[in-house]
Tab-separated table of C-alpha atoms in Angstrom:
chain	number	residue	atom	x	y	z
C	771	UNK	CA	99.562	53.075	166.427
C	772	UNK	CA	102.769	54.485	165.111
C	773	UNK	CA	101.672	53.926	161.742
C	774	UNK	CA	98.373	55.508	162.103
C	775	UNK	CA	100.681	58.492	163.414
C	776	UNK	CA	102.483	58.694	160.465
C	777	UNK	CA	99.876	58.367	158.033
C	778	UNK	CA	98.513	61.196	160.078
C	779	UNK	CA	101.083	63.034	160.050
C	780	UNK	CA	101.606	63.001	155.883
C	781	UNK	CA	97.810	63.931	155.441
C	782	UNK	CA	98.635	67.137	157.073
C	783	UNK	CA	102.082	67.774	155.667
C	784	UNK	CA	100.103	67.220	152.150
C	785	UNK	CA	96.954	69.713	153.128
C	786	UNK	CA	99.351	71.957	153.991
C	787	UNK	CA	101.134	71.852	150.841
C	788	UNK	CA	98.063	72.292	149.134
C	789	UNK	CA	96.596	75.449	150.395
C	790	UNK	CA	97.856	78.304	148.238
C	791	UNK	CA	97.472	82.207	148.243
C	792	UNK	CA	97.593	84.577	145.381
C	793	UNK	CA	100.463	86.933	145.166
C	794	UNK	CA	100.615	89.573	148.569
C	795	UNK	CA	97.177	88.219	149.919
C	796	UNK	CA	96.526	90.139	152.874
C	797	UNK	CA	94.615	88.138	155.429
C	798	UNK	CA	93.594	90.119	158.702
C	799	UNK	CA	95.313	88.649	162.796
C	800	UNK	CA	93.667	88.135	165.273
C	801	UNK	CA	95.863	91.700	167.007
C	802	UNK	CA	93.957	93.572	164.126
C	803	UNK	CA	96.723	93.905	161.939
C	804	UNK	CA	97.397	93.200	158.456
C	805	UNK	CA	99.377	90.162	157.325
C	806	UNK	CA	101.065	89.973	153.624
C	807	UNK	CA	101.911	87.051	152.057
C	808	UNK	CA	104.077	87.031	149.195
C	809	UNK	CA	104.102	84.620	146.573
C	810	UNK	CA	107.946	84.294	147.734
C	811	UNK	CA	106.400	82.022	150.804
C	812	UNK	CA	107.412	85.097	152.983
C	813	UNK	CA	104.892	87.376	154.842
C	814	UNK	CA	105.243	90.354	157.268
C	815	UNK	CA	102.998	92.594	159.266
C	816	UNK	CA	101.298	96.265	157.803
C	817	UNK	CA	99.058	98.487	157.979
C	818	UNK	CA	97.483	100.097	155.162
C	819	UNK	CA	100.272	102.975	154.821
C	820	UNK	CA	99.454	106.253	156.467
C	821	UNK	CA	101.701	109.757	155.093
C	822	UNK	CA	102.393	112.773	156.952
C	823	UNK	CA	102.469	115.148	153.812
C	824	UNK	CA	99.153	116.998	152.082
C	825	UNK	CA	99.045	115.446	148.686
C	826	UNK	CA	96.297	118.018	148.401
C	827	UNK	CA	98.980	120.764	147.899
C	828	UNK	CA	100.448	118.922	144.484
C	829	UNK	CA	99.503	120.262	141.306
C	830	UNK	CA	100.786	119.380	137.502
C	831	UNK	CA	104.376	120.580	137.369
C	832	UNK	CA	104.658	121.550	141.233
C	833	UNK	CA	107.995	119.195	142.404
C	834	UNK	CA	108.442	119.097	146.122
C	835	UNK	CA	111.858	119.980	146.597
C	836	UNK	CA	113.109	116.884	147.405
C	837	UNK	CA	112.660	115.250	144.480
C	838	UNK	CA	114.680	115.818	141.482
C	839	UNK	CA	114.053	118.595	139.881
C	840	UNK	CA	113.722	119.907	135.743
C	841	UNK	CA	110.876	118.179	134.136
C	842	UNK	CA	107.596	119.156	133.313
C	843	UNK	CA	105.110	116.148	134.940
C	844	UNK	CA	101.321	115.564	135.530
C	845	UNK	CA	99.941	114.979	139.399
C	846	UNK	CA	99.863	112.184	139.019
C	847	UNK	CA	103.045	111.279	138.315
C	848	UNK	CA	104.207	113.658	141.170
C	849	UNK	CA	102.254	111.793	143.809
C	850	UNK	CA	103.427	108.425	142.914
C	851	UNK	CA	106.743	109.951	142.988
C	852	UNK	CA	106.139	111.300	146.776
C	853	UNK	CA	104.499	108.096	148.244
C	854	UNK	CA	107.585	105.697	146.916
C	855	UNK	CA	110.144	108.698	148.065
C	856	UNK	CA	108.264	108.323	151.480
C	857	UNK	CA	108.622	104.564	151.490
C	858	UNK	CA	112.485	104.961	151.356
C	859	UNK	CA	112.142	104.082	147.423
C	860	UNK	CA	115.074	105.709	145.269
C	861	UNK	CA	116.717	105.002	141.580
C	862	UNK	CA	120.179	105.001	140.678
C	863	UNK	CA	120.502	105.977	136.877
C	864	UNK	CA	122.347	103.603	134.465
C	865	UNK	CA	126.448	105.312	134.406
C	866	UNK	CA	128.965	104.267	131.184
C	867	UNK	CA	131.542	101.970	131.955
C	868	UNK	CA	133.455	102.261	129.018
C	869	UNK	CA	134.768	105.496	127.450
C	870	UNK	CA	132.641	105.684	124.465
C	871	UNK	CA	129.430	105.033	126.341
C	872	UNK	CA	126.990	108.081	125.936
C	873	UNK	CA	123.118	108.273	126.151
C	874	UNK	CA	121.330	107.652	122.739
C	875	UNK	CA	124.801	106.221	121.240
C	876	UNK	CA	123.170	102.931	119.784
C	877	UNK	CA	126.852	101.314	119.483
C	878	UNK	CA	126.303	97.643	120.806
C	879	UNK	CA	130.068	98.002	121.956
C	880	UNK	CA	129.558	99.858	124.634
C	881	UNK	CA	129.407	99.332	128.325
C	882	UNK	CA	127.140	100.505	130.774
C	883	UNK	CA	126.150	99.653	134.562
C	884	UNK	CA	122.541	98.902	135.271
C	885	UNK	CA	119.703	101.571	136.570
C	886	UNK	CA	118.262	99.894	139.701
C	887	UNK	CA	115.692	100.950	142.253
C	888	UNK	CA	116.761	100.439	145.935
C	889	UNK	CA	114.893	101.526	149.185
C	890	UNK	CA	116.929	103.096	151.671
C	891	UNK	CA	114.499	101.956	154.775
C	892	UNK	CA	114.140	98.790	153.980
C	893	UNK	CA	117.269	97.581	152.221
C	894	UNK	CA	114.956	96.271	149.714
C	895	UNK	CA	116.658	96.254	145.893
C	896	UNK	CA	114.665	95.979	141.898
C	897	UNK	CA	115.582	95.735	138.449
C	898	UNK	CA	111.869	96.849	137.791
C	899	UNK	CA	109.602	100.084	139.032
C	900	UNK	CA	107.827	98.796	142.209
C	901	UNK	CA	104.571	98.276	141.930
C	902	UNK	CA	101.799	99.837	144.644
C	903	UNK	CA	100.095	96.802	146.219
C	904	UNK	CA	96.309	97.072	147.933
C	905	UNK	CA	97.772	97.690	151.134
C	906	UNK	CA	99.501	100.599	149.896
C	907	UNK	CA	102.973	99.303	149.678
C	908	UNK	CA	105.074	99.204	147.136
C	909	UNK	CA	107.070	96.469	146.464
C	910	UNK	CA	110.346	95.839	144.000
C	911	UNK	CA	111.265	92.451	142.177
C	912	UNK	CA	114.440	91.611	144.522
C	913	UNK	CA	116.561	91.358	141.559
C	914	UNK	CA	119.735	93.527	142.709
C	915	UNK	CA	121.695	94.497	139.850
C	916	UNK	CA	123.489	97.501	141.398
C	917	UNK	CA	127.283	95.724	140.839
C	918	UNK	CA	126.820	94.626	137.257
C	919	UNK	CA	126.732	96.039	133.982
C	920	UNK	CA	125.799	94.889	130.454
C	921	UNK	CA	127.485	95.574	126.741
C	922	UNK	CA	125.186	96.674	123.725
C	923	UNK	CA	124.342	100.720	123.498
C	924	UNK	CA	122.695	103.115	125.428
C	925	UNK	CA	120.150	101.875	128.029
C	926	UNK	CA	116.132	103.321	127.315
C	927	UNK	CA	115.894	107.088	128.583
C	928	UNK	CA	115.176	107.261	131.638
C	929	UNK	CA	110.937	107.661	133.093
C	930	UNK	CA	109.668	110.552	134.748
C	931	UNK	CA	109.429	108.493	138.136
C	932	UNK	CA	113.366	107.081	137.594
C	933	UNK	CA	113.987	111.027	137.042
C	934	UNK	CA	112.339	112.174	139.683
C	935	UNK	CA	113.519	109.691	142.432
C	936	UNK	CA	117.472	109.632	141.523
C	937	UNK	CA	120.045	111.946	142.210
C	938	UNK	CA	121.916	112.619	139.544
C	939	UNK	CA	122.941	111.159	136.318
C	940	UNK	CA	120.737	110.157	133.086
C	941	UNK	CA	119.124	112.579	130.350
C	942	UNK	CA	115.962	114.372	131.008
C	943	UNK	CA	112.883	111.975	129.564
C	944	UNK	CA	112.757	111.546	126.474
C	945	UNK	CA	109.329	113.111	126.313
C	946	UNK	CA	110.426	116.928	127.168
């Protein structure tokens, strides 16, 4: 009996190793809500995201005024900019570290810390732009490089989105 148990017992440890989702497949509870699951073998509870704000009121080139400011930008742009602010989503622009650091200075020898995204709700951190899932979310890569920095020239100019969702710091895109 006990080894009719166990051979039980690895069937299912082996069909459950076998089922697999997609990345963020959202599967419906039995409560009604929404249930992620990452390709990270986490998962977590939403609802398709719901805003307070009137996206009907942006227009090409019409900034809320608490995003960054100084750039000419499409509506698109502008929305995707308001959703991720909304989320808590926010971008700290690449500083120099070393003295002869400047933007567009192609000189390999200099120092810079990374530009990283971080969301202030959540605690979440990415290297790369989050990405707007089905559900509405956007999600980062989890790769937190906020306390390093790298040698080799001036980082890329920064994206209308990284300009519009940091502070301070960085040249305007490249584009104006």
């Amino acid at each position: 009996m006990k080894r009719l148990a166990s051979i039980y017992l690895i069937m299912v440890s082996l069909f459950i190793q076998s089922i697999s989702f997609a990345a963020d497949t959202n599967l419906q509870a039995k409560d009604g809500k929404t249930v992620v699951l990452h390709d990270d073998y986490t998962w977590e509870y939403v609802n398709s995201v719901t805003y307070n704000y009137d996206f009907s009121t942006i227009e090409d080139n019409q900034i809320p005024s608490f995003l960054r400011q100084g750039i000419s930008v499409d509506r698109t742009i502008v929305v995707t900019a308001v959703e991720m602010y909304l989320q808590g989503w926010r971008y700290t622009m690449p500083v120099p570290k070393s003295a002869q650091a400047a933007w567009g200075n192609g000189d390999g020898r200099t120092t810079w810390w990374y530009g990283y995204w971080y969301n202030a709700s959540t605690k979440a951190v990415s290297n790369s732009t989050p990405v707007r899932k089905k559900n509405g979310h956007y999600y980062g890569d989890g790769q937190d490089q906020s306390n390093y920095y790298r040698n080799g020239g001036s980082p890329s100019w920064p994206t209308k989105l990284e300009w519009l969702l940091s502070e301070s710091g960085g040249v305007k895109p490249n584009s104006e």
